[in-house]
């Protein structure tokens, strides 16, 4: 007969199982806007495969580009003192063969500086067939994963054909890391599982709950553990320790040259920016025109460069708004770049005249696209910290690019 | 001081209540990605997201199936499918009449929306049930949606209610949730009494 406690627990479990809904996660769209706008800005991202391109199992692809760690890093998440360069994919559909940050191998985590940029490169090998979205990603300690722009890649072939061979530093060739020494793994798992099962059977073969409860209630708990139990336990302790020593010896003999798992962090310097300070940007006012899906910014631009400049691009949260009136900006857009991340309509700048050297001008910038809503970025208006962050790309008359940060509070408006 | 059994019972019951309370947040509009948003509808195989704003009534709140007042309303449609940005689109807003049929209420001529969004401002809107039809003028032999999707013109149905009348309702009528909470509290208290006895 079930008692009330058991019934309550069953009801609670049933409720948890049935009421809890599937969380419709699509990665970056479910991240808070401030995370996507004020942390990482990815640009010049290239993939060796086209968007919706196809790879066969075992073929490789490369992702590379530059990532800027925003200077106004959100206070609510940890600073990027410990980050790890990774990829955002739906599970291990690729394996990551190599990853570099400023040409430094990123086998381990590293620390980066906010306000600085770094070149990244990741080489992947196709593993599981299917249609997968592939992003570069940084895992930030205590903050989670921050993804960059992604493309769709179709992997064809048979997953069983996947092979990942390596040559060790001692010249040994391992044909397939996926199956290397797996027999050994199964063997030792079986040995330890057998010991665990034997120990468990030893105890549950006897009457368990009610009789033991009665003995304890009568104050005879010392009879629960017999002398035989103690002898068996002592034998097992000695046996297990002996087995550990033996296993350690066998392993050392088999694998003589090993390196411990590395616990330190890789050191990497930021990309030097000789043009820092050439273009100074100050946000004066920012609004989000809700019905029009427009981010409207009043910004003061100071040109400290020796040539005239024009605003060519506004980018935030992996969305790009190109000023179609600036040829250098249009030319900088790769035709294979994912369409859904580039606004179709032009970035509207009220004054298209170049900003002359030494001039300070106020510009009215309008970035309009449904992507603000589709990417769930308009929900930043519901954040306790309703602020935005973005990069502005300027181009001089020679086509040279200058990148500046812009950030500030943003308020909703219904007035165009 | 309640006995351990009573305390345990109260904790368990509160846990069940908490599951109901917090789990519903997962079902909220903002928690779903746009593809699974209940405010998304399909027309001729293309996905479109519907939002209504009433700045003077509910400010930045995004309204969907129910629009709560007769004040100035701005309907915004966001084209989820990229292909819609290149296709001419026209709108027909129909209102349900007394005979349950829908009649034309407002028309928007055919246009291309390269930014993927369009808005339909209305200074006044009448109470009732509406259907918003989106007609997409596709080019011949050009359809970027999966072949097995039915290409029928779709509509989004929403209702406009008179929020002013709801505000005139008594405190009791507007606060029925308080009574549910009170009932639950009484239930827990009575069950605790039973366990104690």
GROMACS .gro file of N, CA, C and O in nm, chain A residues 4-5 8-9 11-12 15-16 19-26 29-30 289-293 339-345 368-371 373-374 376 378 381-382 412 414, chain B residues 8-9 12-13 15-16 19-20 23 26-27 29-37 49 51 53 55 59-60 62 74 76 78-80 82 85-86 114-119 195:
model
  336
    4UNK      N    1   0.140   0.822   0.208
    4UNK     CA    2   0.116   0.958   0.156
    4UNK      C    3   0.245   1.017   0.100
    4UNK      O    4   0.243   1.086  -0.002
    5UNK      N    5   0.358   0.991   0.165
    5UNK     CA    6   0.486   1.049   0.118
    5UNK      C    7   0.521   0.998  -0.020
    5UNK      O    8   0.564   1.074  -0.107
    8UNK      N    9   0.296   1.163  -0.274
    8UNK     CA   10   0.336   1.302  -0.300
    8UNK      C   11   0.457   1.308  -0.392
    8UNK      O   12   0.464   1.388  -0.483
    9UNK      N   13   0.555   1.220  -0.363
    9UNK     CA   14   0.677   1.221  -0.445
    9UNK      C   15   0.645   1.182  -0.589
    9UNK      O   16   0.700   1.238  -0.684
   11UNK      N   17   0.358   1.223  -0.743
   11UNK     CA   18   0.287   1.335  -0.806
   11UNK      C   19   0.385   1.444  -0.847
   11UNK      O   20   0.380   1.498  -0.956
   12UNK      N   21   0.478   1.474  -0.757
   12UNK     CA   22   0.578   1.579  -0.786
   12UNK      C   23   0.660   1.542  -0.907
   12UNK      O   24   0.685   1.624  -0.997
   15UNK      N   25   0.453   1.572  -1.219
   15UNK     CA   26   0.435   1.712  -1.256
   15UNK      C   27   0.561   1.765  -1.324
   15UNK      O   28   0.556   1.831  -1.427
   16UNK      N   29   0.677   1.735  -1.266
   16UNK     CA   30   0.802   1.783  -1.324
   16UNK      C   31   0.823   1.730  -1.464
   16UNK      O   32   0.868   1.800  -1.553
   19UNK      N   33   0.496   1.888  -1.696
   19UNK     CA   34   0.478   2.031  -1.713
   19UNK      C   35   0.601   2.098  -1.773
   19UNK      O   36   0.591   2.188  -1.852
   20UNK      N   37   0.717   2.049  -1.736
   20UNK     CA   38   0.839   2.108  -1.789
   20UNK      C   39   0.839   2.093  -1.939
   20UNK      O   40   0.824   1.984  -1.991
   21UNK      N   41   0.855   2.202  -2.006
   21UNK     CA   42   0.847   2.196  -2.151
   21UNK      C   43   0.986   2.187  -2.211
   21UNK      O   44   1.085   2.208  -2.145
   22UNK      N   45   0.990   2.153  -2.336
   22UNK     CA   46   1.119   2.152  -2.405
   22UNK      C   47   1.164   2.296  -2.424
   22UNK      O   48   1.086   2.382  -2.463
   23UNK      N   49   1.288   2.324  -2.388
   23UNK     CA   50   1.339   2.459  -2.405
   23UNK      C   51   1.385   2.475  -2.548
   23UNK      O   52   1.471   2.402  -2.596
   24UNK      N   53   1.322   2.569  -2.619
   24UNK     CA   54   1.354   2.586  -2.759
   24UNK      C   55   1.479   2.670  -2.773
   24UNK      O   56   1.473   2.788  -2.797
   25UNK      N   57   1.594   2.607  -2.754
   25UNK     CA   58   1.718   2.682  -2.758
   25UNK      C   59   1.771   2.685  -2.900
   25UNK      O   60   1.774   2.585  -2.968
   26UNK      N   61   1.808   2.802  -2.948
   26UNK     CA   62   1.876   2.812  -3.076
   26UNK      C   63   2.006   2.884  -3.052
   26UNK      O   64   2.044   2.970  -3.131
   29UNK      N   65   2.041   3.317  -3.007
   29UNK     CA   66   1.919   3.396  -3.001
   29UNK      C   67   1.859   3.397  -2.862
   29UNK      O   68   1.778   3.484  -2.830
   30UNK      N   69   1.895   3.299  -2.780
   30UNK     CA   70   1.841   3.296  -2.644
   30UNK      C   71   1.933   3.365  -2.545
   30UNK      O   72   1.900   3.372  -2.427
  289UNK      N   73   1.376   5.255  -3.221
  289UNK     CA   74   1.244   5.285  -3.271
  289UNK      C   75   1.172   5.153  -3.291
  289UNK      O   76   1.195   5.081  -3.389
  290UNK      N   77   1.088   5.119  -3.196
  290UNK     CA   78   1.029   4.985  -3.190
  290UNK      C   79   0.953   4.943  -3.315
  290UNK      O   80   0.982   4.838  -3.371
  291UNK      N   81   0.856   5.020  -3.360
  291UNK     CA   82   0.777   4.968  -3.473
  291UNK      C   83   0.861   4.955  -3.600
  291UNK      O   84   0.833   4.870  -3.683
  292UNK      N   85   0.961   5.040  -3.615
  292UNK     CA   86   1.042   5.038  -3.736
  292UNK      C   87   1.162   4.946  -3.728
  292UNK      O   88   1.234   4.931  -3.827
  293UNK      N   89   1.184   4.887  -3.611
  293UNK     CA   90   1.301   4.798  -3.591
  293UNK      C   91   1.430   4.874  -3.628
  293UNK      O   92   1.514   4.823  -3.701
  339UNK      N   93   2.381   3.553  -4.551
  339UNK     CA   94   2.286   3.659  -4.587
  339UNK      C   95   2.206   3.709  -4.467
  339UNK      O   96   2.177   3.829  -4.456
  340UNK      N   97   2.167   3.617  -4.379
  340UNK     CA   98   2.077   3.657  -4.270
  340UNK      C   99   2.147   3.745  -4.166
  340UNK      O  100   2.082   3.801  -4.080
  341UNK      N  101   2.279   3.757  -4.176
  341UNK     CA  102   2.354   3.841  -4.081
  341UNK      C  103   2.389   3.977  -4.140
  341UNK      O  104   2.454   4.058  -4.072
  342UNK      N  105   2.349   4.003  -4.262
  342UNK     CA  106   2.378   4.131  -4.325
  342UNK      C  107   2.246   4.197  -4.362
  342UNK      O  108   2.164   4.136  -4.431
  343UNK      N  109   2.226   4.318  -4.314
  343UNK     CA  110   2.101   4.388  -4.344
  343UNK      C  111   2.095   4.419  -4.493
  343UNK      O  112   2.194   4.463  -4.552
  344UNK      N  113   1.978   4.397  -4.551
  344UNK     CA  114   1.963   4.423  -4.694
  344UNK      C  115   1.963   4.572  -4.724
  344UNK      O  116   2.017   4.617  -4.825
  345UNK      N  117   1.899   4.647  -4.638
  345UNK     CA  118   1.894   4.791  -4.666
  345UNK      C  119   2.019   4.858  -4.610
  345UNK      O  120   2.087   4.805  -4.522
  368UNK      N  121   1.838   4.989  -3.962
  368UNK     CA  122   1.703   4.934  -3.962
  368UNK      C  123   1.702   4.796  -4.023
  368UNK      O  124   1.752   4.776  -4.134
  369UNK      N  125   1.645   4.702  -3.953
  369UNK     CA  126   1.626   4.569  -4.009
  369UNK      C  127   1.542   4.485  -3.914
  369UNK      O  128   1.549   4.502  -3.792
  370UNK      N  129   1.466   4.392  -3.974
  370UNK     CA  130   1.385   4.301  -3.893
  370UNK      C  131   1.472   4.211  -3.806
  370UNK      O  132   1.423   4.149  -3.711
  371UNK      N  133   1.600   4.204  -3.838
  371UNK     CA  134   1.691   4.118  -3.762
  371UNK      C  135   1.695   4.155  -3.614
  371UNK      O  136   1.718   4.070  -3.529
  373UNK      N  137   1.454   4.215  -3.431
  373UNK     CA  138   1.346   4.140  -3.366
  373UNK      C  139   1.368   3.990  -3.383
  373UNK      O  140   1.354   3.914  -3.288
  374UNK      N  141   1.405   3.948  -3.503
  374UNK     CA  142   1.423   3.805  -3.530
  374UNK      C  143   1.533   3.746  -3.441
  374UNK      O  144   1.523   3.634  -3.392
  376UNK      N  145   1.605   3.853  -3.156
  376UNK     CA  146   1.566   3.878  -3.016
  376UNK      C  147   1.654   3.983  -2.948
  376UNK      O  148   1.673   3.980  -2.827
  378UNK      N  149   1.588   4.305  -2.954
  378UNK     CA  150   1.507   4.416  -2.905
  378UNK      C  151   1.469   4.394  -2.759
  378UNK      O  152   1.426   4.488  -2.692
  381UNK      N  153   1.562   4.608  -2.422
  381UNK     CA  154   1.485   4.714  -2.356
  381UNK      C  155   1.428   4.667  -2.224
  381UNK      O  156   1.386   4.748  -2.142
  382UNK      N  157   1.422   4.536  -2.204
  382UNK     CA  158   1.371   4.483  -2.079
  382UNK      C  159   1.483   4.447  -1.982
  382UNK      O  160   1.457   4.394  -1.875
  412UNK      N  161   1.374   5.298  -2.566
  412UNK     CA  162   1.274   5.272  -2.670
  412UNK      C  163   1.200   5.399  -2.707
  412UNK      O  164   1.182   5.489  -2.624
  414UNK      N  165   0.862   5.545  -2.979
  414UNK     CA  166   0.761   5.519  -3.080
  414UNK      C  167   0.753   5.634  -3.179
  414UNK      O  168   0.663   5.640  -3.261
  424UNK      N  169   0.740   1.894   0.649
  424UNK     CA  170   0.779   1.826   0.525
  424UNK      C  171   0.666   1.835   0.423
  424UNK      O  172   0.687   1.858   0.305
  425UNK      N  173   0.544   1.818   0.472
  425UNK     CA  174   0.428   1.823   0.382
  425UNK      C  175   0.414   1.962   0.321
  425UNK      O  176   0.389   1.976   0.201
  428UNK      N  177   0.681   2.013   0.057
  428UNK     CA  178   0.650   1.940  -0.066
  428UNK      C  179   0.542   2.012  -0.147
  428UNK      O  180   0.552   2.026  -0.268
  429UNK      N  181   0.439   2.055  -0.077
  429UNK     CA  182   0.329   2.123  -0.148
  429UNK      C  183   0.376   2.252  -0.211
  429UNK      O  184   0.337   2.286  -0.323
  431UNK      N  185   0.669   2.308  -0.314
  431UNK     CA  186   0.751   2.270  -0.430
  431UNK      C  187   0.664   2.250  -0.552
  431UNK      O  188   0.696   2.295  -0.661
  432UNK      N  189   0.551   2.180  -0.532
  432UNK     CA  190   0.460   2.158  -0.645
  432UNK      C  191   0.410   2.291  -0.697
  432UNK      O  192   0.404   2.316  -0.818
  435UNK      N  193   0.671   2.463  -0.896
  435UNK     CA  194   0.687   2.407  -1.031
  435UNK      C  195   0.587   2.471  -1.125
  435UNK      O  196   0.621   2.514  -1.235
  436UNK      N  197   0.460   2.480  -1.082
  436UNK     CA  198   0.359   2.544  -1.167
  436UNK      C  199   0.395   2.689  -1.193
  436UNK      O  200   0.379   2.740  -1.303
  439UNK      N  201   0.753   2.713  -1.402
  439UNK     CA  202   0.760   2.645  -1.531
  439UNK      C  203   0.686   2.724  -1.638
  439UNK      O  204   0.724   2.725  -1.752
  442UNK      N  205   0.881   2.945  -1.875
  442UNK     CA  206   0.947   2.887  -1.991
  442UNK      C  207   0.857   2.898  -2.113
  442UNK      O  208   0.904   2.906  -2.225
  443UNK      N  209   0.725   2.899  -2.090
  443UNK     CA  210   0.633   2.905  -2.202
  443UNK      C  211   0.608   3.048  -2.247
  443UNK      O  212   0.534   3.070  -2.340
  445UNK      N  213   0.630   3.422  -2.409
  445UNK     CA  214   0.659   3.466  -2.544
  445UNK      C  215   0.807   3.491  -2.565
  445UNK      O  216   0.866   3.448  -2.662
  446UNK      N  217   0.870   3.561  -2.471
  446UNK     CA  218   1.009   3.598  -2.492
  446UNK      C  219   1.105   3.482  -2.478
  446UNK      O  220   1.219   3.493  -2.515
  447UNK      N  221   1.061   3.373  -2.422
  447UNK     CA  222   1.152   3.263  -2.398
  447UNK      C  223   1.174   3.176  -2.521
  447UNK      O  224   1.271   3.102  -2.529
  448UNK      N  225   1.084   3.184  -2.618
  448UNK     CA  226   1.095   3.097  -2.735
  448UNK      C  227   1.170   3.169  -2.845
  448UNK      O  228   1.162   3.291  -2.858
  449UNK      N  229   1.246   3.093  -2.925
  449UNK     CA  230   1.305   3.155  -3.042
  449UNK      C  231   1.194   3.187  -3.139
  449UNK      O  232   1.085   3.132  -3.132
  450UNK      N  233   1.225   3.276  -3.238
  450UNK     CA  234   1.116   3.331  -3.318
  450UNK      C  235   1.048   3.224  -3.403
  450UNK      O  236   0.931   3.233  -3.434
  451UNK      N  237   1.124   3.118  -3.438
  451UNK     CA  238   1.062   3.015  -3.522
  451UNK      C  239   0.951   2.942  -3.447
  451UNK      O  240   0.857   2.892  -3.508
  452UNK      N  241   0.964   2.932  -3.316
  452UNK     CA  242   0.866   2.860  -3.236
  452UNK      C  243   0.773   2.954  -3.162
  452UNK      O  244   0.698   2.912  -3.075
  453UNK      N  245   0.780   3.081  -3.194
  453UNK     CA  246   0.699   3.184  -3.128
  453UNK      C  247   0.554   3.167  -3.169
  453UNK      O  248   0.521   3.145  -3.286
  465UNK      N  249   0.626   3.718  -3.845
  465UNK     CA  250   0.604   3.740  -3.702
  465UNK      C  251   0.516   3.862  -3.683
  465UNK      O  252   0.540   3.968  -3.742
  467UNK      N  253   0.346   4.147  -3.431
  467UNK     CA  254   0.354   4.217  -3.302
  467UNK      C  255   0.261   4.337  -3.309
  467UNK      O  256   0.249   4.400  -3.414
  469UNK      N  257   0.174   4.700  -3.091
  469UNK     CA  258   0.210   4.790  -2.981
  469UNK      C  259   0.097   4.889  -2.961
  469UNK      O  260   0.032   4.933  -3.055
  471UNK      N  261   0.133   5.219  -2.763
  471UNK     CA  262   0.225   5.300  -2.683
  471UNK      C  263   0.159   5.371  -2.566
  471UNK      O  264   0.215   5.376  -2.458
  475UNK      N  265   0.270   5.075  -2.351
  475UNK     CA  266   0.408   5.117  -2.381
  475UNK      C  267   0.479   5.015  -2.468
  475UNK      O  268   0.433   4.985  -2.578
  476UNK      N  269   0.589   4.958  -2.422
  476UNK     CA  270   0.671   4.873  -2.510
  476UNK      C  271   0.629   4.726  -2.507
  476UNK      O  272   0.694   4.641  -2.566
  478UNK      N  273   0.482   4.386  -2.599
  478UNK     CA  274   0.450   4.327  -2.729
  478UNK      C  275   0.321   4.246  -2.717
  478UNK      O  276   0.312   4.152  -2.638
  490UNK      N  277  -0.011   5.005  -3.323
  490UNK     CA  278   0.083   4.989  -3.435
  490UNK      C  279   0.108   4.841  -3.452
  490UNK      O  280   0.157   4.774  -3.360
  492UNK      N  281   0.312   4.552  -3.632
  492UNK     CA  282   0.442   4.535  -3.698
  492UNK      C  283   0.456   4.390  -3.744
  492UNK      O  284   0.432   4.298  -3.665
  494UNK      N  285   0.728   4.124  -3.902
  494UNK     CA  286   0.869   4.097  -3.931
  494UNK      C  287   0.877   3.970  -4.016
  494UNK      O  288   0.821   3.867  -3.979
  495UNK      N  289   0.948   3.981  -4.126
  495UNK     CA  290   0.959   3.866  -4.216
  495UNK      C  291   1.072   3.776  -4.167
  495UNK      O  292   1.189   3.811  -4.175
  496UNK      N  293   1.034   3.660  -4.119
  496UNK     CA  294   1.135   3.567  -4.068
  496UNK      C  295   1.215   3.508  -4.184
  496UNK      O  296   1.336   3.492  -4.176
  498UNK      N  297   1.405   3.516  -4.518
  498UNK     CA  298   1.479   3.619  -4.592
  498UNK      C  299   1.420   3.648  -4.729
  498UNK      O  300   1.424   3.761  -4.777
  501UNK      N  301   1.196   3.957  -4.834
  501UNK     CA  302   1.248   4.093  -4.849
  501UNK      C  303   1.252   4.135  -4.995
  501UNK      O  304   1.266   4.253  -5.027
  502UNK      N  305   1.246   4.038  -5.083
  502UNK     CA  306   1.258   4.071  -5.227
  502UNK      C  307   1.124   4.058  -5.299
  502UNK      O  308   1.116   4.080  -5.419
  530UNK      N  309   1.257   4.580  -4.813
  530UNK     CA  310   1.392   4.524  -4.807
  530UNK      C  311   1.446   4.509  -4.666
  530UNK      O  312   1.532   4.424  -4.641
  531UNK      N  313   1.395   4.588  -4.573
  531UNK     CA  314   1.443   4.576  -4.434
  531UNK      C  315   1.378   4.459  -4.363
  531UNK      O  316   1.412   4.427  -4.249
  532UNK      N  317   1.282   4.395  -4.429
  532UNK     CA  318   1.220   4.277  -4.370
  532UNK      C  319   1.117   4.308  -4.263
  532UNK      O  320   1.077   4.218  -4.188
  533UNK      N  321   1.074   4.432  -4.254
  533UNK     CA  322   0.975   4.467  -4.153
  533UNK      C  323   0.880   4.571  -4.210
  533UNK      O  324   0.919   4.652  -4.293
  534UNK      N  325   0.757   4.567  -4.164
  534UNK     CA  326   0.662   4.666  -4.207
  534UNK      C  327   0.568   4.698  -4.091
  534UNK      O  328   0.547   4.614  -4.004
  535UNK      N  329   0.517   4.819  -4.091
  535UNK     CA  330   0.430   4.858  -3.981
  535UNK      C  331   0.299   4.912  -4.035
  535UNK      O  332   0.293   4.971  -4.143
  611UNK      N  333  -0.266   1.646   0.948
  611UNK     CA  334  -0.147   1.568   0.980
  611UNK      C  335  -0.112   1.582   1.127
  611UNK      O  336  -0.067   1.488   1.191
   0.00000   0.00000   0.00000
